[in-house]
Coordinates of C-alpha atoms and ligand atoms in Angstrom, one line a residue:
M14 CA 5.0 -4.4 -32.8
S15 CA 2.9 -1.3 -32.4
H16 CA 1.4 -1.0 -29.0
A17 CA -1.3 1.5 -30.1
A18 CA -2.9 -1.3 -32.1
L19 CA -3.8 -3.3 -28.9
P20 CA -7.4 -2.8 -27.6
R21 CA -6.9 -1.1 -24.3
R22 CA -8.5 -2.4 -21.1
L23 CA -9.1 -0.3 -18.0
S24 CA -6.1 -0.5 -15.7
L25 CA -5.9 -0.1 -11.9
A26 CA -4.8 3.5 -12.5
D27 CA -7.8 4.1 -14.6
L28 CA -10.1 2.8 -11.8
R29 CA -8.1 4.9 -9.2
R30 CA -8.7 8.0 -11.3
Q31 CA -12.4 7.2 -11.6
V32 CA -12.7 7.0 -7.8
Q33 CA -10.7 10.3 -7.5
A34 CA -13.1 11.9 -9.9
G35 CA -15.9 10.8 -7.6
Q36 CA -17.2 7.8 -9.6
R37 CA -18.2 4.6 -7.9
L38 CA -16.9 1.4 -9.4
A39 CA -19.2 -1.4 -10.7
M40 CA -17.7 -4.9 -10.7
L41 CA -19.5 -8.0 -11.8
A42 CA -18.5 -11.8 -11.1
V43 CA -19.0 -13.6 -14.5
Y44 CA -17.7 -16.8 -15.8
D45 CA -18.3 -16.9 -19.6
A46 CA -17.6 -14.8 -22.6
T47 CA -21.3 -13.9 -23.4
T48 CA -22.0 -12.6 -20.0
A49 CA -18.6 -10.7 -19.9
G50 CA -19.5 -9.1 -23.3
L51 CA -23.0 -8.0 -22.1
A52 CA -21.6 -6.7 -18.8
E53 CA -19.0 -4.7 -20.4
R54 CA -21.6 -3.1 -23.0
A55 CA -23.6 -2.2 -19.9
G56 CA -20.7 -0.3 -18.4
V57 CA -19.3 -2.6 -15.9
D58 CA -15.7 -1.4 -15.0
A59 CA -14.3 -4.8 -13.7
L60 CA -15.1 -8.4 -14.3
L61 CA -14.2 -10.8 -11.6
V62 CA -13.8 -14.5 -12.5
G63 CA -14.9 -15.7 -9.0
D64 CA -14.4 -19.2 -7.5
S65 CA -18.2 -19.0 -6.9
L66 CA -18.3 -20.7 -10.3
A67 CA -18.0 -23.9 -8.2
Q68 CA -21.3 -23.2 -7.0
T69 CA -23.2 -21.3 -9.8
V70 CA -21.7 -23.3 -12.7
Q71 CA -20.6 -26.6 -11.3
G72 CA -23.4 -27.1 -8.6
H73 CA -21.2 -27.6 -5.5
P74 CA -22.4 -26.5 -2.1
T75 CA -19.2 -24.3 -1.5
T76 CA -16.4 -22.7 -3.4
L77 CA -13.8 -25.2 -2.3
P78 CA -13.9 -27.4 -5.2
A79 CA -13.0 -24.7 -7.7
S80 CA -9.7 -25.9 -9.2
L81 CA -7.0 -23.8 -10.7
K82 CA -7.5 -25.6 -14.0
A83 CA -11.3 -24.3 -14.1
M84 CA -10.3 -20.8 -13.0
V85 CA -7.8 -20.6 -15.9
Y86 CA -10.4 -22.0 -18.3
H87 CA -13.1 -19.5 -17.3
T88 CA -10.6 -16.6 -17.1
R89 CA -9.8 -17.3 -20.8
C90 CA -13.6 -17.3 -21.6
V91 CA -14.1 -13.9 -19.9
V92 CA -10.9 -12.4 -21.5
R93 CA -12.1 -13.5 -24.9
G94 CA -15.6 -12.0 -24.5
S95 CA -14.4 -8.6 -23.4
T96 CA -12.2 -5.8 -24.4
R97 CA -12.4 -3.0 -22.1
A98 CA -13.1 -4.1 -18.4
L99 CA -10.3 -4.8 -16.0
V100 CA -10.3 -8.7 -15.5
L101 CA -9.4 -10.2 -12.0
A102 CA -9.5 -13.8 -11.1
D103 CA -9.7 -15.7 -7.8
L104 CA -6.9 -17.7 -6.5
P105 CA -8.9 -20.9 -5.7
F106 CA -8.7 -22.8 -2.5
G107 CA -5.6 -25.2 -2.5
S108 CA -3.6 -23.1 -5.0
F109 CA -1.9 -20.6 -2.8
E110 CA -1.7 -21.9 0.7
A111 CA 1.4 -24.2 0.7
S112 CA 3.9 -21.3 0.0
P113 CA 4.2 -17.9 -1.5
A114 CA 6.1 -19.7 -4.4
A115 CA 3.1 -21.8 -4.9
A116 CA 0.9 -18.8 -4.9
F117 CA 3.2 -17.1 -7.5
A118 CA 2.8 -20.3 -9.7
A119 CA -1.0 -20.2 -9.5
A120 CA -1.1 -16.4 -10.0
A121 CA 1.2 -16.7 -13.2
R122 CA -1.2 -19.1 -14.8
L123 CA -4.1 -16.8 -14.2
L124 CA -2.2 -13.8 -15.7
E125 CA -1.1 -15.9 -18.6
A126 CA -4.7 -16.5 -19.2
G127 CA -5.4 -12.7 -19.4
A128 CA -6.4 -11.7 -15.8
Q129 CA -4.8 -8.4 -14.9
M130 CA -4.9 -9.2 -11.1
V131 CA -5.6 -12.0 -8.7
K132 CA -7.8 -12.0 -5.7
I133 CA -6.8 -13.8 -2.6
E134 CA -9.0 -14.5 0.5
G135 CA -7.9 -13.8 4.2
G136 CA -5.8 -11.5 6.3
A137 CA -3.6 -13.9 8.5
P138 CA 0.0 -13.0 8.6
W139 CA 0.9 -15.7 6.1
V140 CA -1.6 -14.2 3.6
V141 CA 0.1 -10.9 4.1
E142 CA 3.4 -12.4 3.4
T143 CA 2.1 -14.0 0.3
V144 CA 0.7 -10.7 -0.9
A145 CA 4.0 -9.0 -0.4
F146 CA 5.7 -11.9 -2.3
L147 CA 3.2 -11.5 -5.2
T148 CA 3.2 -7.7 -5.6
A149 CA 7.1 -7.7 -5.4
R150 CA 6.9 -9.9 -8.5
H151 CA 4.5 -7.8 -10.5
V152 CA 1.3 -9.6 -9.7
P153 CA -1.4 -7.0 -8.9
V154 CA -3.5 -8.3 -5.9
C155 CA -7.0 -7.7 -4.7
A156 CA -7.4 -8.9 -1.1
H157 CA -10.7 -10.2 0.3
L158 CA -11.8 -9.8 4.0
G159 CA -14.8 -10.3 6.0
L160 CA -16.9 -13.4 5.0
T161 CA -14.2 -15.4 3.0
P162 CA -16.1 -18.4 1.6
Q163 CA -12.9 -20.4 1.3
A164 CA -12.9 -20.6 5.2
I165 CA -16.5 -21.7 5.4
H166 CA -15.8 -24.8 7.6
E167 CA -13.9 -22.6 10.0
L168 CA -16.5 -19.7 10.0
G169 CA -19.3 -22.2 10.5
G170 CA -21.7 -20.7 8.0
Y171 CA -22.4 -17.8 5.9
R172 CA -22.3 -15.1 8.7
V173 CA -21.7 -11.4 8.9
Q174 CA -18.2 -10.8 10.1
G175 CA -16.5 -8.0 12.1
R176 CA -19.4 -7.3 14.3
G177 CA -18.3 -5.9 17.9
A178 CA -15.4 -3.6 18.6
G179 CA -12.8 -6.6 18.9
A180 CA -13.6 -8.2 15.6
A181 CA -13.9 -4.8 13.8
T182 CA -10.5 -3.8 15.0
R183 CA -8.9 -7.1 14.0
L184 CA -10.4 -6.8 10.4
A185 CA -9.3 -3.1 10.0
D186 CA -5.8 -4.1 11.3
Q187 CA -5.8 -6.9 8.6
A188 CA -6.8 -4.4 5.9
R189 CA -4.0 -2.0 6.7
A190 CA -1.5 -4.8 6.7
L191 CA -2.7 -6.1 3.2
A192 CA -2.4 -2.6 1.9
A193 CA 1.0 -2.1 3.3
A194 CA 1.9 -5.5 1.7
G195 CA 1.0 -4.0 -1.7
A196 CA -2.7 -5.1 -2.3
A197 CA -4.2 -2.5 -4.6
M198 CA -7.8 -3.4 -4.0
L199 CA -9.8 -4.9 -1.2
V200 CA -13.2 -6.8 -1.4
L201 CA -15.1 -6.6 1.9
E202 CA -17.9 -9.3 2.0
C203 CA -20.7 -9.3 4.6
V204 CA -19.3 -6.7 7.2
P205 CA -21.4 -4.0 8.9
R206 CA -21.7 -0.9 6.9
A207 CA -19.8 1.3 9.5
L208 CA -16.9 -1.1 9.4
A209 CA -16.5 -1.0 5.6
A210 CA -16.8 2.8 5.8
R211 CA -14.0 2.9 8.5
I212 CA -11.7 0.6 6.5
T213 CA -12.4 2.6 3.3
A214 CA -11.3 5.8 5.0
E215 CA -8.2 4.1 6.7
V216 CA -6.7 2.3 3.8
D217 CA -5.3 4.0 0.6
I218 CA -6.5 1.4 -1.7
L219 CA -9.8 0.7 -3.6
T220 CA -12.4 -1.1 -1.6
I221 CA -15.3 -3.0 -3.3
G222 CA -18.2 -4.0 -1.1
I223 CA -20.6 -7.0 -1.4
G224 CA -23.0 -7.0 1.7
A225 CA -20.9 -4.1 3.0
G226 CA -23.1 -1.1 2.5
P227 CA -22.9 1.9 0.1
D228 CA -19.8 3.5 1.5
T229 CA -17.0 1.5 -0.3
H230 CA -15.5 2.8 -3.5
G231 CA -17.4 0.1 -5.6
Q232 CA -19.7 -2.8 -5.4
V233 CA -19.5 -6.3 -6.7
L234 CA -22.3 -8.8 -7.3
V235 CA -22.5 -12.2 -8.9
A236 CA -24.0 -11.6 -12.4
W237 CA -26.4 -14.6 -11.9
D238 CA -27.6 -13.2 -8.7
L239 CA -28.6 -9.8 -10.2
L240 CA -30.3 -11.5 -13.1
G241 CA -32.4 -13.5 -10.6
L242 CA -31.1 -16.7 -11.9
T243 CA -30.1 -18.1 -8.4
P244 CA -32.9 -19.6 -6.4
P245 CA -34.1 -18.1 -3.1
P246 CA -33.5 -17.6 -0.2
R247 CA -31.1 -14.8 -1.4
P248 CA -29.0 -12.8 0.9
R249 CA -30.2 -9.4 1.6
F250 CA -27.4 -7.6 -0.4
V251 CA -28.8 -9.3 -3.6
R252 CA -31.2 -7.2 -5.7
D253 CA -32.9 -8.8 -8.8
F254 CA -32.3 -6.1 -11.3
L255 CA -33.8 -8.1 -14.0
A256 CA -37.3 -7.9 -12.4
Q257 CA -37.7 -4.2 -13.5
A258 CA -35.6 -4.5 -16.7
G259 CA -36.5 -5.6 -20.1
S260 CA -33.4 -7.5 -20.9
A261 CA -30.3 -8.9 -19.3
E262 CA -28.2 -6.0 -20.6
A263 CA -30.7 -3.6 -19.4
A264 CA -30.7 -5.2 -15.9
V265 CA -26.9 -4.9 -15.7
R266 CA -27.0 -1.2 -16.8
A267 CA -29.4 -0.6 -14.0
Y268 CA -27.0 -2.3 -11.7
V269 CA -24.2 0.0 -13.0
E270 CA -26.4 3.1 -12.7
A271 CA -27.5 2.2 -9.1
V272 CA -24.0 1.7 -8.1
R273 CA -22.8 4.9 -9.7
A274 CA -25.8 7.0 -8.2
G275 CA -25.2 5.5 -4.7
T276 CA -28.8 3.9 -4.6
F277 CA -27.4 0.3 -4.5
P278 CA -27.1 -0.9 -1.8
T279 CA -29.8 0.6 0.3
A280 CA -29.8 0.4 4.2
V281 CA -32.0 -2.6 4.1
E282 CA -29.6 -4.3 1.7
S283 CA -26.7 -3.7 4.1
Y284 CA -25.8 -5.0 7.6
G285 CA -25.5 -3.1 10.8
E286 CA -24.2 -4.1 14.2
G287 CA -27.7 -5.9 14.8
A288 CA -28.0 -9.3 16.4
D289 CA -28.9 -11.2 13.0
P290 CA -25.7 -13.2 12.6
A291 CA -26.7 -15.1 9.4
A292 CA -25.8 -13.1 6.2
G293 CA -29.3 -13.5 5.0
Ligands
KIV313 O1 -16.2 -15.8 -6.0 C1 -16.7 -14.7 -6.1 O2 -17.7 -14.6 -7.0 C2 -16.5 -13.6 -5.2 C3 -17.4 -12.5 -5.1 C4 -18.7 -12.9 -4.4 C5 -16.8 -11.3 -4.4 O3 -15.5 -13.9 -4.5

């Protein structure tokens, strides 16, 4: 079979080259073929099949009910609707905690569905061990630190993480450990801008921010948030790009252009060391 005939998606190496060339990365969380195709036409580099689908698609209050079966189904939808963007998918709550072998079995289902990478939340030593187990077995891994929604009951709410010297150092240590275990990418959610900048400087992997300021290598938003589909109150890092655009595709293109230009997020769309604990 000729490999030349295959449509070529962006690879992690392509994304690394983009960053080395000084181009910021635009990622979007999507769940279906139509939005995936639209996002890709608008220039999005990477499509995340997020477990946020439990909230946005299924109407649950948290991401916890997202099942592996649902993640596989939506990954197939996103893969069918796109040809060029890198596709990564969340390992949902309950699919990877029992053992590294369980995590591998779940990751294999997502890769069979067409994902090129899996995302795993957390930075505890057992997560680091799981990341090492996966990457040793050819599963590219995106880590996820800061506000990790699967730990919502432990965190006690959607709060900014990593504020204060001790918490910041703990997060930076976890980021280094995850990178050493082989993670190729790191999502930083709801952390102070300065901490995201520090981690981006300290680890040699791609960093993608959401509520983490403009200094990461790229940004991710939930597509339905940037299209203004999710009801207020919206977190401060969400910008309604549709409000100024004539179509959904133009709105996503405006997001991509703002990320590339470094004009999204602004200071007011980012968190500092201030006392406002809620990620609002
Ligand atoms: O599930 C999701 O959509 C995510 C992003 C918000 C990063 O994890």
